[in-house]
Amino acid sequence: MTYKETLDYLFSRLPMYQRVGKVAYKKDLTNTLKLLEKLDNPHRKFKSVHIAGTNGKGTSAHGIAAILQTAGYKTGLYTSPHLKSFTERIRINGKEVSESFVTDFVDRIHEAIDEIEPSFFEITVAMAFDYFAQQEVDIAVVETGLGGRLDSTNVINPEVSLITNIGFDHMDMLGDTLEKIAAEKAGIIKPGVPVVIGERQPETALVFEEIARKQGSPLSYARREAWKPKGLVPSYLVRNYPGIKAVVDVLIDQGWKISPNDIETGLDLLNELTGLKGRLQVLQNQPLIIADVSHNADGLRVLFEQVNEICKRTLHLVFGSVKDKDLSPIFKLFPVGAKCYWTQSSVPRSLSVEELAIQAIVNGIQGECFTNVNEAITHVKEKVLPDDLILITGSTFVVAEINDL
C-alpha cells in the first residue's frame, strides 16, 4: 500500500475514539498484548516514562522529552492525538516517524490486524513501541490516550510514572466522580515503580496513596517549585513544571545524568526540540492570533486566565467542540466581553455549529456561526483592530484544521 492508502486503511476500517467517540473505547488490553506478541514484545526492549492525567499530560510529556534530549539521550515520544500529520504521534529526538515505516509496519502486520481486529489506537501504540525498540532509544516518554488502567499504553513497565492532575472529563467512560476518575488514572501505577502526583487534590489523594501502597510503589507529590520561562509559554506548562521537575529528580536518583542546565534549556526550547503544536501557539502578531487545544473546563479555565492577562483590547473567541461534552460549565468560563464565533471540524464527533449556537443561547451567549474554522478566522481578521486578540480553541480537531498551523 502507499502511505495514503495505509492511512485510509487505518482511519476508515478501524474504530478511532477521536473520530467516533465512546464506541471505539476498548475496555481491556487483550488486543494490544496480542499485537505486541506478534511483534516479539517490543515494549519490553526500552526504558520509559509513563504519563496520565486529565490535563497537562501532553505538555508534561513534551517537557520531559525535551529535557532528556538536551541531556543527550536518544528519546522516543508517543503522544496523541495528532494535529496535522499522523506521524506527529511518534517521534525520536523531535523527528517524526517516517511515512515509509508506517506503511511497512502495517504491511508487515496486516494479517495480524485482520485476525485480532484491533482499534486504531491499539495499532498506533504497537507501531510506536516497535519503532522505539527497532531504533534502540535510550528512553521513551509515553502519554496515555484515555484513562490509564485500560489504556493501550499501559503494558509498559516504566522507570517512573506521572499523574498530572484529575478533573472532570470523559466521565461517561472513566466515572462521574473525581475519585472514580483517579482510580482509572492510577491504573498506570506499577508494582515497585515510583509514581509522582503532579497536584495534590483532597478528593483524590487517598485513592493514589492506597493504590500505591498496595503496589509497593514509592509515591511523591510534586513540590511547588517556581520556574520563570524566558518567553511566552502556556501558563499550564508553568503549572506542570513541578511534576516535570519531580519526574526528572526521580530519574536523576536512578542514575540518569541530567543537569540543571539541561532542565532549563530543554523547557526553554521545548517547541523547537519536540515539535509541540497547538499549545498557546502564536500564529500571527498584530492582531495577535493564538491557537490552543484546551477543550475541557479545567484546561480552558487556565487558558482564559492567561489570555485575559495578555489581551490588550477585545478578545475574539473562535470556538468549537465535540458532541459528547457538557458545555454548560465551559460557557460560564468565557471571558466577559469576548466576541464569540462558533465553528466545527470535519470529524464525525464534532458538534454541529447549529447545535453549538443553540446551547450557547441557552447559556446566555450570542455568537456568529461558521462551518469551517478558516472561514471564521478570515471573517474575524477583517473586523479586528491591531490590539485585539483572536483565540481559536475548544476542540483539538478545530485547531487541527487551521491552515497555517
Short mmCIF file of C-alpha atoms in Angstrom, two decimals:
data_model
loop_
_atom_site.label_atom_id
_atom_site.label_comp_id
_atom_site.label_asym_id
_atom_site.label_seq_id
_atom_site.Cartn_x
_atom_site.Cartn_y
_atom_site.Cartn_z
CA MET A 1 0.00 0.00 0.00
CA THR A 2 1.02 3.62 -0.48
CA TYR A 3 1.23 5.87 2.56
CA LYS A 4 -2.13 7.45 1.71
CA GLU A 5 -3.71 4.03 1.28
CA THR A 6 -2.24 2.96 4.61
CA LEU A 7 -3.75 5.96 6.41
CA ASP A 8 -7.10 5.44 4.69
CA TYR A 9 -6.99 1.84 5.89
CA LEU A 10 -6.24 2.86 9.46
CA PHE A 11 -8.74 5.72 9.61
CA SER A 12 -11.66 4.19 7.77
CA ARG A 13 -11.60 0.50 8.67
CA LEU A 14 -10.68 0.75 12.30
CA PRO A 15 -12.57 2.39 15.17
CA MET A 16 -10.83 5.50 16.49
CA TYR A 17 -12.01 7.27 19.61
CA GLN A 18 -11.13 10.74 18.33
CA ARG A 19 -13.44 10.30 15.34
CA VAL A 20 -16.36 8.26 16.64
CA GLY A 21 -16.20 8.54 20.43
CA LYS A 22 -17.08 6.03 23.12
CA VAL A 23 -17.81 3.12 20.76
CA ALA A 24 -14.06 2.88 19.97
CA TYR A 25 -13.01 2.60 23.63
CA LYS A 26 -11.77 -0.92 24.36
CA LYS A 27 -12.11 -1.99 28.00
CA ASP A 28 -9.16 -4.37 28.19
CA LEU A 29 -5.58 -4.77 26.99
CA THR A 30 -6.05 -8.08 25.20
CA ASN A 31 -5.73 -6.78 21.65
CA THR A 32 -2.68 -4.68 22.46
CA LEU A 33 -0.91 -7.61 24.10
CA LYS A 34 -1.75 -9.92 21.17
CA LEU A 35 -0.38 -7.40 18.68
CA LEU A 36 2.79 -6.88 20.69
CA GLU A 37 3.32 -10.63 20.96
CA LYS A 38 3.22 -10.84 17.15
CA LEU A 39 5.99 -8.21 17.17
CA ASP A 40 8.17 -10.07 19.71
CA ASN A 41 7.09 -7.80 22.57
CA PRO A 42 8.94 -4.57 21.71
CA HIS A 43 7.56 -2.81 24.81
CA ARG A 44 9.97 -4.86 26.91
CA LYS A 45 13.02 -3.64 24.98
CA PHE A 46 13.25 0.03 26.01
CA LYS A 47 13.06 2.10 29.17
CA SER A 48 10.19 4.55 29.56
CA VAL A 49 8.33 7.25 31.49
CA HIS A 50 4.54 6.84 31.60
CA ILE A 51 2.17 9.81 31.95
CA ALA A 52 -1.56 10.01 32.69
CA GLY A 53 -3.86 12.79 33.87
CA THR A 54 -6.83 14.89 32.85
CA ASN A 55 -4.89 17.98 31.83
CA GLY A 56 -1.23 18.66 31.20
CA LYS A 57 -0.11 15.17 30.28
CA GLY A 58 0.79 16.09 26.71
CA THR A 59 2.67 19.22 27.74
CA SER A 60 4.42 17.29 30.51
CA ALA A 61 5.39 14.53 28.09
CA HIS A 62 6.93 17.03 25.67
CA GLY A 63 8.70 18.82 28.53
CA ILE A 64 10.27 15.65 29.93
CA ALA A 65 11.27 14.51 26.43
CA ALA A 66 12.88 17.88 25.70
CA ILE A 67 14.92 17.67 28.92
CA LEU A 68 16.08 14.12 28.19
CA GLN A 69 17.03 15.10 24.62
CA THR A 70 19.03 18.05 25.93
CA ALA A 71 20.80 15.71 28.35
CA GLY A 72 21.99 13.70 25.35
CA TYR A 73 19.65 10.73 25.48
CA LYS A 74 18.05 9.24 22.38
CA THR A 75 14.46 9.95 23.40
CA GLY A 76 11.25 8.50 22.00
CA LEU A 77 7.99 10.39 22.43
CA TYR A 78 4.50 8.97 21.95
CA THR A 79 1.53 11.35 22.20
CA SER A 80 -2.00 11.62 20.84
CA PRO A 81 -3.95 12.83 19.02
CA HIS A 82 -2.01 14.37 16.17
CA LEU A 83 -2.93 17.76 14.74
CA LYS A 84 -1.75 17.84 11.14
CA SER A 85 0.07 14.61 10.40
CA PHE A 86 -0.30 11.10 11.76
CA THR A 87 3.47 10.87 12.11
CA GLU A 88 3.40 13.57 14.82
CA ARG A 89 2.33 10.86 17.28
CA ILE A 90 5.66 9.02 17.17
CA ARG A 91 8.97 10.90 17.42
CA ILE A 92 12.58 10.32 18.31
CA ASN A 93 14.54 13.40 19.38
CA GLY A 94 11.75 15.52 17.91
CA LYS A 95 11.88 13.89 14.46
CA GLU A 96 8.64 12.29 13.33
CA VAL A 97 8.50 8.64 12.32
CA SER A 98 8.92 8.22 8.57
CA GLU A 99 5.95 7.59 6.33
CA SER A 100 7.77 4.54 4.95
CA PHE A 101 7.97 2.97 8.42
CA VAL A 102 4.22 3.48 8.91
CA THR A 103 3.48 1.80 5.58
CA ASP A 104 5.95 -1.04 6.13
CA PHE A 105 4.62 -1.66 9.65
CA VAL A 106 1.01 -2.01 8.51
CA ASP A 107 2.06 -4.23 5.61
CA ARG A 108 4.09 -6.39 7.99
CA ILE A 109 1.26 -6.99 10.47
CA HIS A 110 -1.65 -6.85 8.04
CA GLU A 111 -2.64 -10.45 8.72
CA ALA A 112 -2.47 -9.90 12.49
CA ILE A 113 -4.72 -6.85 12.16
CA ASP A 114 -7.29 -8.88 10.23
CA GLU A 115 -7.12 -11.65 12.81
CA ILE A 116 -7.17 -9.55 16.01
CA GLU A 117 -9.29 -6.59 14.75
CA PRO A 118 -7.64 -4.01 16.99
CA SER A 119 -8.63 -0.37 17.26
CA PHE A 120 -6.79 2.48 15.59
CA PHE A 121 -5.20 3.41 18.91
CA GLU A 122 -4.10 -0.14 19.67
CA ILE A 123 -2.32 -0.37 16.32
CA THR A 124 -0.71 3.03 16.80
CA VAL A 125 0.63 2.09 20.24
CA ALA A 126 2.09 -1.15 18.87
CA MET A 127 3.63 0.80 15.99
CA ALA A 128 5.26 3.29 18.35
CA PHE A 129 6.69 0.61 20.62
CA ASP A 130 8.00 -1.39 17.65
CA TYR A 131 9.68 1.75 16.27
CA PHE A 132 11.27 2.68 19.59
CA ALA A 133 12.61 -0.87 20.01
CA GLN A 134 13.99 -1.01 16.45
CA GLN A 135 15.65 2.38 16.82
CA GLU A 136 17.08 1.40 20.21
CA VAL A 137 16.03 4.53 22.07
CA ASP A 138 17.61 5.17 25.46
CA ILE A 139 14.20 6.03 26.88
CA ALA A 140 10.68 6.79 25.62
CA VAL A 141 8.15 9.19 27.12
CA VAL A 142 4.70 7.68 26.68
CA GLU A 143 1.43 9.58 27.13
CA THR A 144 -1.77 7.65 27.80
CA GLY A 145 -4.61 8.18 25.38
CA LEU A 146 -7.62 7.88 27.69
CA GLY A 147 -7.75 6.93 31.35
CA GLY A 148 -4.86 4.75 32.42
CA ARG A 149 -5.81 1.33 33.78
CA LEU A 150 -7.21 0.06 30.48
CA ASP A 151 -5.31 2.36 28.14
CA SER A 152 -3.38 0.56 25.41
CA THR A 153 -0.12 2.13 26.56
CA ASN A 154 -0.48 0.51 29.98
CA VAL A 155 1.61 -2.53 29.05
CA ILE A 156 4.97 -0.86 29.71
CA ASN A 157 6.94 -1.12 32.93
CA PRO A 158 8.36 2.40 33.25
CA GLU A 159 11.20 3.90 35.28
CA VAL A 160 8.71 6.33 36.80
CA SER A 161 5.03 7.20 36.34
CA LEU A 162 3.47 10.66 36.43
CA ILE A 163 -0.18 11.52 37.07
CA THR A 164 -0.54 15.23 36.35
CA ASN A 165 -3.97 16.03 37.86
CA ILE A 166 -7.56 14.86 37.94
CA GLY A 167 -10.54 16.74 36.53
CA PHE A 168 -13.95 16.03 35.07
CA ASP A 169 -13.53 14.76 31.51
CA HIS A 170 -14.67 11.59 29.67
CA MET A 171 -16.96 10.88 32.62
CA ASP A 172 -19.12 8.52 30.55
CA MET A 173 -16.14 6.14 30.40
CA LEU A 174 -13.98 6.92 33.43
CA GLY A 175 -16.55 7.66 36.13
CA ASP A 176 -18.68 10.51 37.43
CA THR A 177 -16.61 11.48 40.48
CA LEU A 178 -13.01 12.62 40.86
CA GLU A 179 -12.34 9.55 42.99
CA LYS A 180 -13.53 7.17 40.26
CA ILE A 181 -11.57 9.02 37.57
CA ALA A 182 -8.47 8.99 39.79
CA ALA A 183 -8.78 5.23 40.26
CA GLU A 184 -8.72 4.77 36.47
CA LYS A 185 -5.71 7.06 36.03
CA ALA A 186 -3.95 5.33 38.94
CA GLY A 187 -4.05 2.14 36.91
CA ILE A 188 -0.66 3.12 35.49
CA ILE A 189 0.96 2.67 38.93
CA LYS A 190 3.11 -0.44 38.62
CA PRO A 191 4.49 -2.66 41.40
CA GLY A 192 7.60 -1.09 42.86
CA VAL A 193 7.76 1.73 40.29
CA PRO A 194 7.95 5.28 41.69
CA VAL A 195 4.91 7.45 40.94
CA VAL A 196 4.77 11.24 41.01
CA ILE A 197 1.47 13.07 41.55
CA GLY A 198 1.63 16.49 39.90
CA GLU A 199 -1.04 18.13 42.05
CA ARG A 200 -2.27 17.08 45.47
CA GLN A 201 -6.08 17.20 45.45
CA PRO A 202 -8.07 16.35 48.61
CA GLU A 203 -10.62 14.27 46.67
CA THR A 204 -8.00 12.02 45.03
CA ALA A 205 -5.04 11.84 47.42
CA LEU A 206 -6.32 8.83 49.38
CA VAL A 207 -7.06 6.95 46.13
CA PHE A 208 -3.49 7.36 44.89
CA GLU A 209 -1.94 6.63 48.27
CA GLU A 210 -3.95 3.44 48.76
CA ILE A 211 -3.20 2.06 45.28
CA ALA A 212 0.49 2.96 45.59
CA ARG A 213 0.63 1.23 48.97
CA LYS A 214 -0.92 -1.95 47.55
CA GLN A 215 1.52 -1.91 44.65
CA GLY A 216 4.54 -1.20 46.86
CA SER A 217 5.23 1.88 44.75
CA PRO A 218 7.05 4.89 46.25
CA LEU A 219 4.65 7.86 45.90
CA SER A 220 5.62 11.51 46.00
CA TYR A 221 3.78 14.76 45.43
CA ALA A 222 5.45 17.38 43.28
CA ARG A 223 6.82 20.29 45.29
CA ARG A 224 5.63 23.79 44.42
CA GLU A 225 8.81 24.79 42.62
CA ALA A 226 8.93 28.07 40.71
CA TRP A 227 10.10 28.38 37.12
CA LYS A 228 10.35 31.61 35.16
CA PRO A 229 10.23 30.99 31.40
CA LYS A 230 12.14 33.32 29.12
CA GLY A 231 9.31 33.75 26.63
CA LEU A 232 5.56 33.37 26.13
CA VAL A 233 4.63 29.82 27.14
CA PRO A 234 1.31 28.32 28.21
CA SER A 235 0.66 29.01 31.87
CA TYR A 236 -0.24 25.35 32.23
CA LEU A 237 3.37 24.47 31.31
CA VAL A 238 4.40 26.58 34.30
CA ARG A 239 1.67 24.85 36.31
CA ASN A 240 3.00 21.43 35.23
CA TYR A 241 6.64 22.31 35.88
CA PRO A 242 6.68 20.87 39.45
CA GLY A 243 5.53 17.47 38.13
CA ILE A 244 8.05 17.55 35.29
CA LYS A 245 10.85 18.50 37.70
CA ALA A 246 9.82 15.80 40.19
CA VAL A 247 9.96 13.12 37.48
CA VAL A 248 13.40 14.33 36.40
CA ASP A 249 14.54 14.22 40.04
CA VAL A 250 13.46 10.56 40.28
CA LEU A 251 15.38 9.76 37.09
CA ILE A 252 18.46 11.52 38.46
CA ASP A 253 18.18 9.46 41.65
CA GLN A 254 18.11 6.35 39.45
CA GLY A 255 21.36 7.32 37.78
CA TRP A 256 20.28 9.26 34.71
CA LYS A 257 22.70 12.11 34.01
CA ILE A 258 20.61 15.30 33.81
CA SER A 259 21.95 18.71 34.83
CA PRO A 260 20.08 21.84 35.96
CA ASN A 261 21.09 23.43 32.66
CA ASP A 262 19.53 20.50 30.75
CA ILE A 263 16.23 21.19 32.52
CA GLU A 264 16.29 24.92 31.85
CA THR A 265 17.43 24.63 28.23
CA GLY A 266 15.06 21.77 27.45
CA LEU A 267 11.99 23.66 28.63
CA ASP A 268 13.05 26.97 27.06
CA LEU A 269 13.48 25.20 23.68
CA LEU A 270 10.57 22.79 24.14
CA ASN A 271 8.76 23.65 20.89
CA GLU A 272 11.89 23.52 18.77
CA LEU A 273 13.11 20.26 20.32
CA THR A 274 9.85 18.31 20.26
CA GLY A 275 7.68 19.97 17.60
CA LEU A 276 4.90 20.75 20.07
CA LYS A 277 1.95 22.50 18.41
CA GLY A 278 -1.38 23.89 19.50
CA ARG A 279 -0.38 24.98 22.99
CA LEU A 280 -0.71 28.75 23.17
CA GLN A 281 0.72 28.73 19.64
CA VAL A 282 1.13 32.21 18.17
CA LEU A 283 0.05 32.17 14.53
CA GLN A 284 0.29 35.92 13.88
CA ASN A 285 1.12 39.21 15.59
CA GLN A 286 -0.95 42.41 15.17
CA PRO A 287 -3.54 41.26 15.54
CA LEU A 288 -2.30 38.55 17.85
CA ILE A 289 -3.76 35.17 16.83
CA ILE A 290 -3.34 32.24 19.22
CA ALA A 291 -4.40 28.61 18.79
CA ASP A 292 -4.76 26.29 21.77
CA VAL A 293 -6.16 22.76 22.01
CA SER A 294 -7.58 23.12 25.54
CA HIS A 295 -11.04 21.55 25.48
CA ASN A 296 -12.31 20.82 28.99
CA ALA A 297 -13.28 23.10 31.86
CA ASP A 298 -10.04 22.82 33.82
CA GLY A 299 -7.83 23.44 30.79
CA LEU A 300 -9.94 26.28 29.44
CA ARG A 301 -10.08 28.00 32.83
CA VAL A 302 -6.29 28.23 32.90
CA LEU A 303 -6.14 29.30 29.25
CA PHE A 304 -8.74 32.05 29.65
CA GLU A 305 -6.96 33.38 32.75
CA GLN A 306 -3.74 33.75 30.77
CA VAL A 307 -5.48 35.25 27.74
CA ASN A 308 -7.12 37.87 29.97
CA GLU A 309 -3.65 38.91 31.12
CA ILE A 310 -2.21 39.37 27.63
CA CYS A 311 -5.29 40.69 25.78
CA LYS A 312 -4.89 44.46 25.41
CA ARG A 313 -8.33 45.22 23.98
CA THR A 314 -11.10 42.97 22.63
CA LEU A 315 -10.97 39.16 22.70
CA HIS A 316 -12.42 37.41 19.65
CA LEU A 317 -13.11 33.79 20.58
CA VAL A 318 -13.38 31.22 17.78
CA PHE A 319 -14.77 28.14 19.49
CA GLY A 320 -15.79 24.60 18.53
CA SER A 321 -16.46 21.41 20.47
CA VAL A 322 -17.36 17.72 20.22
CA LYS A 323 -20.75 16.14 20.73
CA ASP A 324 -20.11 14.20 23.95
CA LYS A 325 -19.29 17.13 26.23
CA ASP A 326 -21.30 19.13 28.76
CA LEU A 327 -20.66 22.72 27.68
CA SER A 328 -22.62 24.50 30.43
CA PRO A 329 -19.67 24.76 32.86
CA ILE A 330 -17.40 25.80 29.99
CA PHE A 331 -19.66 28.63 28.84
CA LYS A 332 -19.52 30.01 32.39
CA LEU A 333 -15.76 30.42 31.99
CA PHE A 334 -15.91 32.58 28.85
CA PRO A 335 -14.17 35.93 29.45
CA VAL A 336 -16.55 38.83 29.95
CA GLY A 337 -16.86 40.98 26.83
CA ALA A 338 -15.48 38.36 24.43
CA LYS A 339 -16.98 38.31 20.95
CA CYS A 340 -17.80 34.73 20.02
CA TYR A 341 -17.69 32.86 16.71
CA TRP A 342 -18.91 29.27 16.59
CA THR A 343 -17.36 26.70 14.28
CA GLN A 344 -16.93 22.95 13.82
CA SER A 345 -14.46 20.43 12.45
CA SER A 346 -15.00 17.80 9.77
CA VAL A 347 -14.69 14.75 12.06
CA PRO A 348 -17.90 12.81 12.87
CA ARG A 349 -17.60 13.59 16.60
CA SER A 350 -17.73 17.33 16.01
CA LEU A 351 -20.68 19.21 17.45
CA SER A 352 -22.51 20.97 14.62
CA VAL A 353 -22.22 24.72 14.61
CA GLU A 354 -26.03 24.98 14.72
CA GLU A 355 -26.27 22.87 17.88
CA LEU A 356 -23.37 24.73 19.44
CA ALA A 357 -25.14 28.05 18.81
CA ILE A 358 -28.34 26.73 20.39
CA GLN A 359 -26.50 25.52 23.52
CA ALA A 360 -24.73 28.88 23.75
CA ILE A 361 -28.01 30.81 23.56
CA VAL A 362 -29.46 28.61 26.34
CA ASN A 363 -26.46 29.70 28.41
CA GLY A 364 -26.97 33.36 27.52
CA ILE A 365 -24.18 33.71 24.94
CA GLN A 366 -24.58 35.02 21.40
CA GLY A 367 -22.20 34.35 18.52
CA GLU A 368 -21.80 34.15 14.76
CA CYS A 369 -21.72 30.76 13.01
CA PHE A 370 -19.16 29.38 10.55
CA THR A 371 -18.95 25.81 9.29
CA ASN A 372 -15.18 25.99 8.81
CA VAL A 373 -12.54 27.36 11.18
CA ASN A 374 -10.56 29.05 8.41
CA GLU A 375 -13.70 30.82 7.21
CA ALA A 376 -14.23 32.05 10.76
CA ILE A 377 -10.64 33.28 11.07
CA THR A 378 -10.82 35.13 7.75
CA HIS A 379 -14.05 36.83 8.82
CA VAL A 380 -12.70 37.87 12.21
CA LYS A 381 -9.42 39.23 10.77
CA GLU A 382 -11.41 41.63 8.59
CA LYS A 383 -13.07 43.28 11.58
CA VAL A 384 -10.43 43.34 14.34
CA LEU A 385 -8.17 46.18 15.44
CA PRO A 386 -4.38 45.75 15.81
CA ASP A 387 -4.54 45.43 19.62
CA ASP A 388 -7.32 42.83 19.58
CA LEU A 389 -6.63 39.15 20.23
CA ILE A 390 -8.08 36.22 18.28
CA LEU A 391 -8.17 32.91 20.17
CA ILE A 392 -9.07 29.62 18.47
CA THR A 393 -9.81 26.84 20.98
CA GLY A 394 -12.35 24.36 22.39
CA SER A 395 -11.51 21.33 20.26
CA THR A 396 -8.30 19.65 19.15
CA PHE A 397 -9.96 18.92 15.82
CA VAL A 398 -10.94 22.52 15.17
CA VAL A 399 -7.38 23.65 15.85
CA ALA A 400 -6.01 20.88 13.65
CA GLU A 401 -7.91 22.23 10.64
CA ILE A 402 -6.33 25.70 10.79
CA ASN A 403 -4.49 26.19 7.50
CA ASP A 404 -1.41 27.96 8.86
CA LEU A 405 -0.82 25.87 11.98
#
